[in-house]
Coordinates of C-alpha atoms in Angstrom, one line a residue:
Chain Z
M1 CA 29.6 -10.2 -11.8
L2 CA 27.0 -7.6 -12.8
E3 CA 24.7 -10.3 -14.2
T4 CA 21.4 -9.0 -15.6
T5 CA 18.0 -10.3 -14.6
S6 CA 14.4 -9.2 -14.0
V7 CA 12.3 -9.3 -10.9
G8 CA 9.4 -11.4 -12.0
S9 CA 6.4 -10.3 -14.0
F10 CA 6.4 -9.1 -17.6
P11 CA 3.5 -7.2 -19.3
K12 CA 0.8 -9.5 -20.5
P13 CA 0.2 -9.1 -24.3
D14 CA -3.2 -7.8 -25.4
Y15 CA -4.3 -11.2 -26.6
L16 CA -3.7 -12.7 -23.2
Q17 CA -5.4 -9.9 -21.4
K18 CA -8.5 -10.4 -23.5
A19 CA -8.4 -14.1 -23.0
R20 CA -8.1 -13.7 -19.2
T21 CA -11.2 -11.4 -19.3
A22 CA -13.1 -13.9 -21.5
F23 CA -12.1 -16.8 -19.2
A24 CA -13.2 -14.9 -16.1
A25 CA -16.5 -14.3 -17.8
G26 CA -16.9 -18.0 -18.5
K27 CA -16.6 -17.4 -22.2
L28 CA -13.3 -19.2 -22.8
P29 CA -12.2 -22.7 -21.6
Y30 CA -9.1 -23.0 -19.5
A31 CA -7.3 -25.1 -22.0
Q32 CA -7.4 -22.3 -24.5
L33 CA -6.4 -19.7 -22.0
H34 CA -3.5 -21.9 -20.9
E35 CA -2.3 -22.2 -24.5
L36 CA -2.1 -18.5 -24.7
E37 CA -0.2 -18.3 -21.4
L38 CA 2.3 -20.7 -22.8
Q39 CA 2.6 -18.6 -26.0
A40 CA 3.2 -15.4 -24.0
T41 CA 5.8 -17.3 -21.9
R42 CA 7.6 -18.3 -25.0
E43 CA 7.6 -14.7 -26.2
T44 CA 8.9 -13.5 -22.9
I45 CA 11.7 -16.0 -22.8
R46 CA 12.7 -15.1 -26.4
L47 CA 12.6 -11.4 -25.6
Q48 CA 15.0 -11.8 -22.7
E49 CA 17.3 -14.0 -24.7
D50 CA 17.3 -11.5 -27.5
L51 CA 18.1 -8.7 -25.1
G52 CA 21.0 -10.7 -23.6
I53 CA 19.7 -11.0 -20.1
D54 CA 21.7 -13.5 -18.1
I55 CA 19.2 -15.0 -15.6
L56 CA 15.7 -15.2 -16.9
V57 CA 12.2 -15.1 -15.4
H58 CA 9.2 -16.8 -16.9
G59 CA 7.1 -13.6 -16.8
E60 CA 4.2 -14.8 -14.7
M61 CA 1.8 -14.9 -17.6
E62 CA -0.4 -17.4 -15.6
R63 CA -0.7 -15.1 -12.6
G64 CA -2.9 -12.1 -12.0
D65 CA -1.6 -10.9 -8.7
M66 CA 1.4 -12.2 -6.8
T67 CA -0.7 -13.2 -3.7
T68 CA -4.0 -14.0 -5.3
Y69 CA -2.4 -16.6 -7.6
F70 CA -1.3 -18.7 -4.6
A71 CA -4.6 -18.1 -2.8
E72 CA -6.3 -19.8 -5.7
K73 CA -4.1 -22.8 -5.4
L74 CA -4.1 -23.3 -1.6
V75 CA -6.8 -25.0 0.4
G76 CA -8.1 -22.8 3.2
M77 CA -8.0 -19.6 1.2
G78 CA -10.7 -17.4 -0.5
I79 CA -10.5 -14.3 -2.6
S80 CA -12.2 -11.0 -1.7
D81 CA -13.8 -8.4 -3.9
L82 CA -11.6 -5.6 -5.3
V83 CA -9.6 -3.4 -3.0
R84 CA -7.4 -0.5 -4.1
S85 CA -3.6 -0.7 -3.9
Y86 CA -2.7 2.7 -5.3
G87 CA -3.9 5.3 -7.8
N88 CA -6.5 3.5 -10.0
R89 CA -5.1 0.0 -9.4
Y90 CA -7.1 -2.6 -7.6
Y91 CA -6.6 -6.3 -6.7
R92 CA -8.6 -9.1 -5.1
K93 CA -7.2 -9.6 -1.7
P94 CA -6.8 -13.2 -0.5
I95 CA -8.6 -14.4 2.6
V96 CA -7.1 -16.9 5.0
A97 CA -10.4 -18.6 6.0
G98 CA -9.4 -22.0 7.1
E99 CA -6.5 -24.4 7.8
L100 CA -3.9 -23.8 5.0
Q101 CA -2.9 -26.8 2.9
R102 CA -1.1 -27.3 -0.4
P103 CA -2.8 -30.0 -2.4
Q104 CA -0.2 -30.0 -5.2
P105 CA 2.8 -28.0 -6.5
M106 CA 1.7 -24.5 -7.6
T107 CA 4.5 -23.3 -9.8
V108 CA 6.6 -26.2 -10.9
E109 CA 4.9 -27.0 -14.2
M110 CA 5.3 -23.5 -15.5
F111 CA 8.9 -23.3 -14.3
K112 CA 9.7 -26.6 -16.1
Y113 CA 8.1 -25.3 -19.3
A114 CA 9.9 -22.0 -19.2
Q115 CA 13.2 -23.7 -18.4
S116 CA 12.7 -26.1 -21.3
L117 CA 12.7 -23.1 -23.7
T118 CA 16.2 -21.8 -22.9
S119 CA 19.6 -22.9 -22.0
R120 CA 19.9 -19.9 -19.6
P121 CA 18.8 -20.3 -16.0
V122 CA 15.2 -19.4 -15.2
K123 CA 14.3 -18.4 -11.7
G124 CA 11.7 -20.2 -9.7
M125 CA 9.3 -17.6 -8.4
L126 CA 7.2 -17.5 -5.2
T127 CA 5.6 -15.0 -2.8
G128 CA 7.0 -15.3 0.7
P129 CA 5.2 -16.3 3.8
Y130 CA 5.2 -12.9 5.5
T131 CA 3.9 -11.1 2.5
M132 CA 1.2 -13.8 1.9
C133 CA 0.0 -13.1 5.4
D134 CA 0.3 -9.4 5.4
W135 CA -1.5 -9.0 2.1
S136 CA -4.4 -11.3 3.1
F137 CA -7.4 -10.9 5.3
N138 CA -7.3 -13.4 8.1
T139 CA -10.5 -14.7 9.5
H140 CA -9.2 -18.1 10.8
Y141 CA -5.9 -18.1 12.7
E142 CA -5.6 -16.4 16.1
T143 CA -2.3 -14.6 15.5
R144 CA -0.4 -13.3 12.6
R145 CA 2.6 -15.5 13.5
E146 CA 0.5 -18.6 13.1
V147 CA -0.6 -17.5 9.6
V148 CA 3.0 -16.6 8.6
L149 CA 4.4 -20.0 9.8
A150 CA 1.6 -21.9 8.2
F151 CA 2.4 -20.3 4.8
A152 CA 6.1 -21.0 5.4
R153 CA 5.7 -24.7 5.8
L154 CA 3.7 -24.9 2.6
L155 CA 6.2 -22.7 0.7
H156 CA 9.1 -24.9 1.9
E157 CA 7.4 -27.9 0.1
E158 CA 7.1 -25.7 -3.0
V159 CA 10.8 -24.7 -2.9
R160 CA 11.8 -28.3 -2.5
D161 CA 9.7 -29.3 -5.5
L162 CA 11.2 -26.4 -7.6
E163 CA 14.7 -27.5 -6.7
A164 CA 13.9 -31.1 -7.6
A165 CA 12.6 -29.8 -10.9
G166 CA 16.0 -28.2 -11.6
A167 CA 15.7 -24.7 -10.4
K168 CA 19.1 -23.2 -9.6
Y169 CA 17.7 -19.9 -8.5
I170 CA 14.6 -19.6 -6.4
Q171 CA 13.1 -16.2 -5.5
I172 CA 10.8 -15.8 -2.6
D173 CA 9.5 -12.3 -2.7
E174 CA 8.9 -10.4 0.6
P175 CA 7.8 -6.9 -0.5
A176 CA 5.9 -6.5 2.8
I177 CA 8.8 -7.3 5.1
S178 CA 9.5 -3.7 6.1
T179 CA 5.8 -3.0 6.8
R180 CA 6.0 -3.8 10.5
P181 CA 9.7 -3.7 11.7
E182 CA 8.6 -5.2 15.0
E183 CA 7.6 -8.4 13.1
L184 CA 10.8 -8.8 11.2
E185 CA 11.8 -11.7 13.5
I186 CA 8.7 -13.5 12.4
A187 CA 9.6 -13.0 8.8
I188 CA 13.1 -14.2 9.4
E189 CA 11.9 -17.3 11.3
A190 CA 9.5 -18.1 8.5
M191 CA 12.1 -17.7 5.7
G192 CA 14.3 -20.1 7.7
I193 CA 11.6 -22.7 7.4
V194 CA 11.1 -22.0 3.7
T195 CA 14.8 -22.2 2.7
Q196 CA 15.9 -24.9 5.2
G197 CA 18.1 -27.5 3.5
I198 CA 17.8 -25.9 0.0
N199 CA 21.0 -25.9 -2.2
A200 CA 19.6 -23.6 -4.9
M201 CA 20.6 -20.0 -4.7
T202 CA 17.7 -18.2 -2.8
I203 CA 16.7 -14.7 -3.5
S204 CA 14.2 -12.4 -1.8
H205 CA 12.8 -9.3 -3.6
I206 CA 11.8 -6.4 -1.4
C207 CA 10.5 -3.0 -2.6
Y208 CA 8.7 0.2 -1.7
G209 CA 9.3 0.0 1.9
D210 CA 11.3 1.7 4.6
F211 CA 14.7 -0.1 4.5
K212 CA 16.1 2.1 7.2
S213 CA 13.7 0.6 9.7
I214 CA 14.9 -3.0 9.1
Y215 CA 18.6 -2.7 8.3
P216 CA 21.0 -4.3 9.2
R217 CA 18.6 -6.9 10.8
L218 CA 17.5 -7.6 7.3
L219 CA 20.9 -9.3 6.7
D220 CA 19.6 -12.1 8.9
L221 CA 17.0 -13.1 6.4
P222 CA 18.0 -16.6 5.5
V223 CA 18.4 -16.1 1.7
D224 CA 21.6 -15.7 -0.4
Q225 CA 20.6 -12.6 -2.3
L226 CA 18.4 -9.6 -1.6
D227 CA 16.8 -7.9 -4.6
L228 CA 16.0 -4.3 -3.8
E229 CA 14.7 -1.2 -5.6
F230 CA 16.8 1.9 -5.9
A231 CA 15.8 3.9 -9.1
N232 CA 12.3 4.8 -7.8
S233 CA 13.8 6.8 -4.9
G234 CA 16.5 8.3 -7.0
Y235 CA 19.1 6.1 -5.3
S236 CA 18.6 8.0 -2.0
N237 CA 18.0 4.8 -0.1
L238 CA 21.5 3.6 -1.0
D239 CA 22.9 5.4 2.0
V240 CA 21.1 2.9 4.3
F241 CA 23.3 0.1 3.2
R242 CA 26.7 1.9 3.5
K243 CA 27.1 0.9 7.2
P244 CA 27.3 -1.7 8.4
K245 CA 28.7 -3.4 5.4
F246 CA 26.2 -5.3 3.2
T247 CA 27.2 -8.9 3.5
K248 CA 24.8 -10.7 1.1
R249 CA 24.5 -10.8 -2.7
I250 CA 22.5 -7.9 -4.1
A251 CA 20.2 -7.5 -7.1
F252 CA 20.3 -3.8 -7.7
G253 CA 17.1 -2.1 -9.1
V254 CA 17.9 0.5 -11.8
L255 CA 14.6 0.9 -13.7
D256 CA 11.6 2.7 -12.2
I257 CA 8.9 0.4 -13.3
H258 CA 6.2 2.8 -12.3
S259 CA 7.3 5.4 -14.8
H260 CA 6.6 5.4 -18.5
R261 CA 9.9 7.2 -19.0
I262 CA 12.7 5.2 -20.6
E263 CA 15.8 5.7 -18.5
S264 CA 18.8 6.5 -20.8
V265 CA 21.9 4.3 -20.8
D266 CA 23.9 7.2 -19.2
E267 CA 21.4 7.5 -16.4
I268 CA 21.5 3.8 -15.7
V269 CA 25.3 3.7 -15.9
A270 CA 25.3 6.5 -13.3
G271 CA 23.0 4.5 -11.1
I272 CA 25.0 1.4 -11.3
R273 CA 28.2 3.4 -10.4
K274 CA 26.4 4.7 -7.3
G275 CA 25.6 1.1 -6.4
L276 CA 29.3 0.1 -6.9
E277 CA 30.3 2.6 -4.2
V278 CA 28.4 0.5 -1.7
F279 CA 28.2 -3.1 -3.1
D280 CA 30.8 -5.5 -4.2
P281 CA 30.6 -6.0 -8.0
E282 CA 31.3 -9.7 -7.6
L283 CA 28.1 -10.0 -5.6
M284 CA 26.0 -7.6 -7.6
W285 CA 23.3 -8.3 -10.2
I286 CA 21.4 -5.6 -12.1
D287 CA 17.7 -5.5 -12.7
P288 CA 14.6 -3.4 -12.7
D289 CA 13.1 -2.1 -9.4
C290 CA 10.2 -4.5 -9.5
G291 CA 8.1 -6.6 -11.8
L292 CA 7.4 -5.1 -15.2
K293 CA 3.7 -5.9 -15.5
T294 CA 2.5 -2.3 -15.2
R295 CA 4.6 -1.3 -18.3
T296 CA 3.8 -1.9 -21.9
T297 CA 5.8 -4.5 -23.8
A298 CA 7.5 -1.8 -25.8
E299 CA 8.4 0.2 -22.6
S300 CA 9.7 -3.0 -20.9
E301 CA 11.8 -3.9 -23.9
A302 CA 13.3 -0.4 -24.2
K303 CA 14.0 -0.1 -20.5
L304 CA 15.7 -3.6 -20.4
R305 CA 17.7 -2.9 -23.6
N306 CA 19.2 0.2 -22.1
M307 CA 19.8 -1.6 -18.8
V308 CA 21.8 -4.4 -20.6
E309 CA 23.8 -1.8 -22.6
A310 CA 24.5 0.2 -19.4
V311 CA 25.9 -2.9 -17.8
E312 CA 28.2 -3.4 -20.7
V313 CA 29.4 0.2 -20.4
V314 CA 30.1 -0.2 -16.7
K315 CA 31.9 -3.5 -17.1
A316 CA 34.1 -2.0 -19.8
G317 CA 34.8 1.1 -17.8
H318 CA 35.7 -0.8 -14.7
G319 CA 37.7 -3.4 -16.6
L320 CA 35.3 -6.0 -15.4
K321 CA 34.9 -7.8 -18.7
Chain J
M1 CA -26.2 10.2 23.3
I2 CA -23.6 8.1 21.5
Q3 CA -23.1 9.3 17.9
T4 CA -21.7 7.5 14.9
T5 CA -19.2 8.8 12.3
T6 CA -16.7 7.6 9.7
V7 CA -13.1 8.4 9.6
G8 CA -12.3 9.4 6.0
N9 CA -12.0 7.3 2.9
Y10 CA -14.5 4.7 1.6
P11 CA -14.3 2.1 -1.1
K12 CA -14.6 3.8 -4.5
L13 CA -15.8 0.7 -6.4
S14 CA -19.3 -0.6 -5.6
S15 CA -20.1 -4.3 -5.4
T16 CA -23.6 -3.5 -6.7
K17 CA -24.1 -4.1 -10.4
G18 CA -25.1 -1.0 -12.3
D19 CA -23.4 1.5 -10.0
V20 CA -21.0 3.9 -11.6
N21 CA -17.6 2.3 -12.0
I22 CA -15.1 5.1 -11.3
R23 CA -12.2 2.8 -12.2
K24 CA -13.4 2.4 -15.7
M25 CA -14.3 6.1 -16.0
L26 CA -10.7 7.0 -15.0
H27 CA -9.3 4.6 -17.6
R28 CA -11.6 6.1 -20.2
F29 CA -10.6 9.6 -19.2
D30 CA -6.9 8.7 -19.4
K31 CA -7.5 7.4 -22.9
G32 CA -9.3 10.6 -23.9
E33 CA -12.6 8.8 -24.4
I34 CA -14.6 11.0 -22.0
A35 CA -14.4 14.7 -21.1
A36 CA -13.5 16.1 -17.7
A37 CA -17.1 17.0 -17.1
E38 CA -18.2 13.4 -17.4
L39 CA -15.5 12.3 -15.0
T40 CA -16.7 15.0 -12.5
A41 CA -20.2 13.8 -12.9
A42 CA -19.1 10.3 -12.2
Y43 CA -17.2 11.4 -9.0
D44 CA -20.4 13.2 -7.9
Q45 CA -22.5 10.1 -8.5
V46 CA -20.1 7.9 -6.5
T47 CA -20.0 10.5 -3.7
A48 CA -23.8 10.6 -3.6
R49 CA -23.9 6.8 -3.3
V50 CA -21.3 6.8 -0.5
L51 CA -23.3 9.4 1.4
R52 CA -26.5 7.5 0.9
E53 CA -25.0 4.3 2.1
Q54 CA -23.7 6.0 5.3
R55 CA -27.1 7.5 5.9
E56 CA -28.8 4.1 5.4
A57 CA -26.3 2.4 7.7
G58 CA -27.2 5.0 10.5
I59 CA -24.1 7.2 10.4
D60 CA -24.8 10.5 12.0
L61 CA -21.8 12.4 10.8
P62 CA -20.4 11.1 7.5
T63 CA -17.4 12.0 5.4
D64 CA -17.7 12.3 1.7
G65 CA -15.6 9.1 1.4
Q66 CA -12.7 11.0 -0.3
I67 CA -13.7 9.5 -3.6
R68 CA -11.6 12.1 -5.5
W69 CA -8.5 11.4 -3.3
D70 CA -5.9 8.8 -3.8
D71 CA -4.5 9.4 -0.3
L72 CA -4.5 12.0 2.5
V73 CA -1.8 14.3 1.1
T74 CA -1.3 14.0 -2.7
P75 CA -4.6 15.7 -3.8
L76 CA -3.7 18.8 -1.7
A77 CA -0.1 18.8 -2.8
A78 CA -1.1 18.7 -6.4
R79 CA -3.0 22.0 -6.1
L80 CA -0.5 23.8 -3.9
D81 CA 2.6 25.7 -5.1
G82 CA 5.9 24.2 -4.3
F83 CA 5.2 20.5 -4.8
H84 CA 6.0 17.8 -7.4
S85 CA 4.9 14.2 -7.5
G86 CA 7.4 11.8 -6.1
G87 CA 8.1 8.1 -5.9
L88 CA 5.7 5.4 -4.6
L89 CA 5.9 4.6 -0.9
R90 CA 3.9 2.2 1.3
W91 CA 1.0 3.8 3.2
F92 CA 2.0 2.9 6.8
D93 CA 1.6 -0.8 7.4
N94 CA -0.9 -1.4 4.7
N95 CA -0.6 -3.0 1.3
V96 CA -1.4 0.3 -0.2
Y97 CA 0.9 2.9 -1.7
Y98 CA 1.0 6.6 -2.3
R99 CA 3.1 8.9 -4.4
R100 CA 5.1 10.8 -1.9
P101 CA 4.9 14.6 -2.7
R102 CA 8.2 16.3 -3.2
V103 CA 8.6 19.8 -1.8
T104 CA 10.7 21.5 -4.5
G105 CA 9.9 25.2 -4.0
T106 CA 8.1 27.7 -1.7
V107 CA 4.8 26.2 -0.5
R108 CA 1.9 28.4 -1.1
W109 CA -1.9 28.1 -1.2
R110 CA -3.5 29.3 -4.5
E111 CA -7.1 28.5 -4.3
A112 CA -9.8 26.6 -2.3
I113 CA -9.2 22.9 -2.9
M114 CA -12.0 21.1 -1.1
A115 CA -14.6 23.8 -0.5
A116 CA -16.8 23.3 -3.5
D117 CA -16.9 19.5 -3.3
H118 CA -17.5 19.7 0.5
A119 CA -20.5 22.0 0.0
K120 CA -21.9 19.7 -2.7
A121 CA -21.5 16.7 -0.4
A122 CA -23.3 18.5 2.5
R123 CA -26.2 19.4 0.1
E124 CA -26.4 15.9 -1.1
F125 CA -26.4 14.5 2.5
G126 CA -28.9 17.1 3.7
G127 CA -26.9 17.7 6.9
P128 CA -23.4 18.2 8.2
V129 CA -20.6 16.3 6.6
K130 CA -17.2 16.1 8.2
A131 CA -14.3 17.5 6.2
V132 CA -10.9 15.8 6.5
L133 CA -7.5 17.3 6.1
P134 CA -4.0 16.2 7.1
A135 CA -2.6 17.8 10.2
P136 CA 0.6 19.9 9.5
F137 CA 3.0 17.4 11.2
S138 CA 1.8 14.4 9.3
F139 CA 1.6 16.3 6.1
A140 CA 5.2 17.3 6.5
Q141 CA 6.3 13.8 7.4
L142 CA 4.6 12.3 4.4
C143 CA 6.4 14.6 2.0
E144 CA 10.0 14.5 0.8
D145 CA 11.4 17.9 1.6
Q146 CA 14.0 18.8 -1.0
H147 CA 13.5 22.6 -0.6
Y148 CA 13.5 23.7 3.0
R149 CA 15.4 20.7 4.4
S150 CA 13.9 21.6 7.8
M151 CA 10.8 19.9 9.2
E152 CA 10.0 23.0 11.4
T153 CA 10.2 25.4 8.4
L154 CA 8.1 23.1 6.1
M155 CA 5.6 22.7 8.9
A156 CA 5.3 26.5 9.3
Y157 CA 4.5 26.8 5.6
L158 CA 2.0 24.0 5.8
V159 CA 0.3 25.6 8.8
S160 CA -0.3 28.6 6.6
V161 CA -1.8 26.7 3.7
L162 CA -3.9 24.5 5.9
R163 CA -5.2 27.6 7.7
S164 CA -6.2 29.1 4.3
E165 CA -7.9 25.8 3.3
T166 CA -9.7 25.6 6.6
E167 CA -11.0 29.2 6.2
A168 CA -12.2 28.3 2.8
L169 CA -14.0 25.2 4.1
I170 CA -15.7 27.2 6.8
R171 CA -16.8 29.8 4.3
A172 CA -18.3 26.9 2.3
G173 CA -20.3 25.8 5.3
A174 CA -18.1 23.2 7.0
R175 CA -18.9 22.9 10.7
H176 CA -16.9 19.7 11.5
I177 CA -13.2 19.6 10.3
Q178 CA -11.0 16.6 11.1
F179 CA -7.2 16.8 11.0
D180 CA -5.5 13.4 10.6
E181 CA -2.3 12.8 12.4
P182 CA -1.3 9.2 11.6
C183 CA 2.5 9.9 11.8
L184 CA 2.5 11.3 15.3
P185 CA 1.9 8.1 17.4
K186 CA 5.3 6.7 16.2
L187 CA 7.1 10.0 16.9
P188 CA 5.6 11.1 20.2
E189 CA 8.7 13.4 20.9
Y190 CA 7.1 15.8 18.3
G191 CA 3.7 15.7 20.1
V192 CA 4.0 19.2 21.6
A193 CA 5.3 20.8 18.4
A194 CA 2.7 19.0 16.2
I195 CA -0.2 20.0 18.4
A196 CA 1.0 23.6 18.7
A197 CA 1.2 23.7 14.9
L198 CA -2.4 22.4 14.6
N199 CA -3.5 24.9 17.2
Q200 CA -2.1 27.7 14.9
V201 CA -4.2 26.3 12.0
I202 CA -7.4 26.5 13.9
A203 CA -6.8 29.6 16.0
G204 CA -9.7 32.0 16.0
Q205 CA -11.7 29.9 13.6
S206 CA -15.2 28.7 14.3
A207 CA -16.0 25.0 13.7
E208 CA -15.8 21.7 15.6
F209 CA -12.2 20.7 15.1
W210 CA -11.1 17.1 15.4
L211 CA -7.7 15.6 15.9
C212 CA -7.6 12.0 14.6
F213 CA -5.1 9.2 15.1
Y214 CA -5.0 5.8 13.5
F215 CA -2.5 2.9 13.1
G216 CA -0.6 3.7 16.3
D217 CA -0.2 3.7 20.0
I218 CA -1.1 7.1 21.5
S219 CA 0.3 6.4 25.0
G220 CA 3.3 8.7 24.4
L221 CA 1.1 11.6 23.4
V222 CA -1.1 11.9 26.5
P223 CA 0.3 15.1 28.0
A224 CA 0.5 16.8 24.6
L225 CA -3.1 15.9 23.8
R226 CA -4.4 18.1 26.6
E227 CA -3.0 21.1 24.8
F228 CA -5.2 20.6 21.7
R229 CA -7.5 23.6 21.4
G230 CA -10.1 21.8 19.2
Q231 CA -13.1 19.9 20.4
V232 CA -12.8 16.2 19.6
I233 CA -9.9 13.6 19.8
A234 CA -10.5 10.6 17.6
V235 CA -8.5 7.4 18.2
D236 CA -8.1 4.0 16.5
C237 CA -8.8 1.6 19.3
V238 CA -8.3 -1.6 17.2
S239 CA -4.7 -1.4 15.9
Q240 CA -3.7 -0.7 19.5
P241 CA -6.4 -2.0 21.9
R242 CA -4.9 -0.2 24.9
N243 CA -5.8 3.1 23.1
L244 CA -9.4 2.5 24.3
D245 CA -8.5 2.8 27.9
I246 CA -6.1 5.7 27.3
T247 CA -8.8 7.6 25.4
L248 CA -11.4 6.8 28.0
N249 CA -9.2 8.0 30.8
L250 CA -7.7 11.0 29.1
D251 CA -7.8 13.9 31.5
S252 CA -9.1 16.6 29.3
A253 CA -12.4 18.4 28.4
H254 CA -12.4 17.1 24.8
N255 CA -15.2 15.1 23.5
R256 CA -13.8 11.9 21.9
C257 CA -14.3 9.4 19.1
F258 CA -13.5 5.8 19.6
G259 CA -12.6 3.8 16.5
I260 CA -13.9 0.4 17.6
I261 CA -14.8 -1.4 14.4
E262 CA -11.8 -3.0 12.6
A263 CA -11.5 -1.3 9.3
R264 CA -8.6 -3.3 7.9
N265 CA -9.9 -6.9 8.2
I266 CA -13.2 -8.4 6.9
K267 CA -13.8 -10.5 10.0
L268 CA -17.0 -9.0 11.4
E269 CA -17.2 -8.1 15.1
R270 CA -19.9 -9.9 17.2
P271 CA -22.7 -7.5 18.1
E272 CA -22.4 -8.3 21.8
Q273 CA -18.7 -7.4 21.7
V274 CA -19.6 -4.0 20.2
R275 CA -22.4 -3.5 22.7
A276 CA -20.0 -4.2 25.6
Q277 CA -17.7 -1.5 24.3
L278 CA -20.6 1.0 23.8
E279 CA -21.5 0.4 27.5
R280 CA -18.0 1.1 28.6
I281 CA -17.7 4.2 26.5
S282 CA -21.1 5.7 27.3
G283 CA -20.5 5.1 31.0
R284 CA -17.6 7.6 30.9
H285 CA -18.5 9.7 27.9
P286 CA -22.2 9.7 27.1
D287 CA -21.9 12.0 24.1
A288 CA -18.9 10.3 22.5
Y289 CA -18.7 9.3 18.9
V290 CA -17.9 5.8 17.7
S291 CA -16.5 4.9 14.3
P292 CA -14.5 2.4 12.3
S293 CA -10.8 2.3 13.3
C294 CA -9.7 4.2 10.2
G295 CA -10.9 4.9 6.6
L296 CA -12.9 2.0 5.1
E297 CA -11.0 1.8 1.8
F298 CA -8.9 -1.1 3.0
L299 CA -12.0 -3.3 2.7
P300 CA -13.9 -4.4 -0.4
H301 CA -17.2 -2.5 -0.7
R302 CA -19.5 -5.2 0.5
D303 CA -17.4 -5.8 3.6
A304 CA -17.1 -2.0 4.4
L305 CA -20.9 -1.9 4.1
A306 CA -21.3 -4.8 6.5
K307 CA -19.0 -3.1 9.0
L308 CA -20.9 0.2 8.8
S309 CA -24.3 -1.6 9.1
L310 CA -23.0 -3.4 12.2
L311 CA -21.9 -0.1 13.7
G312 CA -25.1 1.7 12.9
S313 CA -27.4 -1.1 14.1
A314 CA -25.4 -1.7 17.3
V315 CA -25.6 2.0 18.2
R316 CA -29.3 2.1 17.3
A317 CA -30.0 -0.9 19.5
F318 CA -27.9 0.5 22.3
R319 CA -29.7 3.9 22.1
G320 CA -33.0 2.0 22.1
G321 CA -32.1 0.0 25.2
Q322 CA -30.9 3.1 27.2

């Protein structure tokens, strides 16, 4: 009930940013970079424990971009030069250039390492098949559906491996899912392949899209929980979910991760209370709108600290504790 | 004779070593390491490169690449009265986001926003450069209206500011002005009202006015398009391939621009495929324009350049063979 969590990424400390730059320039061996990734992961786990977060993330210190990371691991993929995503932010867009294959697990080792650092559950963290397709150039497959389903089959193997490694919660992010409402059925079909036969609790994070265009069909996405952003829109998108009734678990975003401003406890409390008008508290988690990697460590800590305190206030006020 | 043009934006970062890196300059500006004048000079240098690359690729009517613009509406909203910056929202069906402007007060035009930069770009190119503005309907749709709470009222105010901006552009020498209407294909029921609003913007003004569509199917707009009082209708014929036939067969006196090169995927078209399209187009509209399907900023720089070069060389070869 009102468990706290985070969506995925945490800000990379300066020493890791510098190391990544040095590694990219061929001036640092991978072994040294990886040591620093593990150090930053330890710090991220400790920070979340200190803040009292319930379900942890490993912070994605080994990942640059949420699609490019997987493109680097899969056979059949390449990486483009930089393209802009918004403002002055750029990323290297993956390219589906051949038959997709997964030569080995992509996320399991880091999951196991992060989980070994804490007794609290750590989420397994993947990018979903529809988003992998939508955020990649495709020069190989004939249709988008073929690309999505090819990703889905490989991600199913990864989910199975994460579950075998002990993951109790596995998040398969689909931020692109509302991009083309007419393709929602493909995304649902693909997620069905990814989560088929999995006993771990499955989650899908979706953000910065037009929820109105895909609700209530979105409830057919075969995952247990949807993790959605609300603070960024001033909670105006909450109305979408009033009717018909939201039937899944929800992770409710209460921190605008694109703003430097630290939301006050009162403001977050008000946001959670708005959420409670629509969602069942038994089925509701509280988290930021999206990954925190664009914030500084200090901003992330301050935002999360207020979030945890706000949850305590709400629980006390509603007699939920 | 078939002419080439671009649609709007262009990759801001160059893949060529040694070119000005606007990303780094913006970071340095944000940290207070460089002054506004240095940033302006950097923007000018990048714009000059973008114009040079279009010229070298064989583009007859370029845009300035919108190097100073994050998206189609935010830079205008930032310099108009009545707007505040809003939350991030996806830019149509792309992995690109924009800060949705919030209308919080009376919308008013204060000053010319694009005129000086447009004149500079035209001098740099040494010939006409096409200016690009949002059409009033899409501008209204892309904002969050917390003030008027009426699309018709907001659109009326936007007609007024766009008219002032258009006048300022014309005074600065603009002879080709394109109005982008990417929201309309999905909302064809507003076609008549949207085109009437755009007609008010351009009424009595002297320039070649373009109405430009991308990312959507224009089949629901056909009757309304006939009412456009401007000169050119530009259509993305890649996102919706049937747009090519619709645009070819449109029963109106407008010239037209066919967006036939995919500007959202790096896969390069085969020259013979482009040539076949040019033959079809010139058979019906010998003076038509051809272009990429939308702005080129969805591509990395080297891929955008490859697409432009393909377009330019295909049209050169086609003209030579005619």
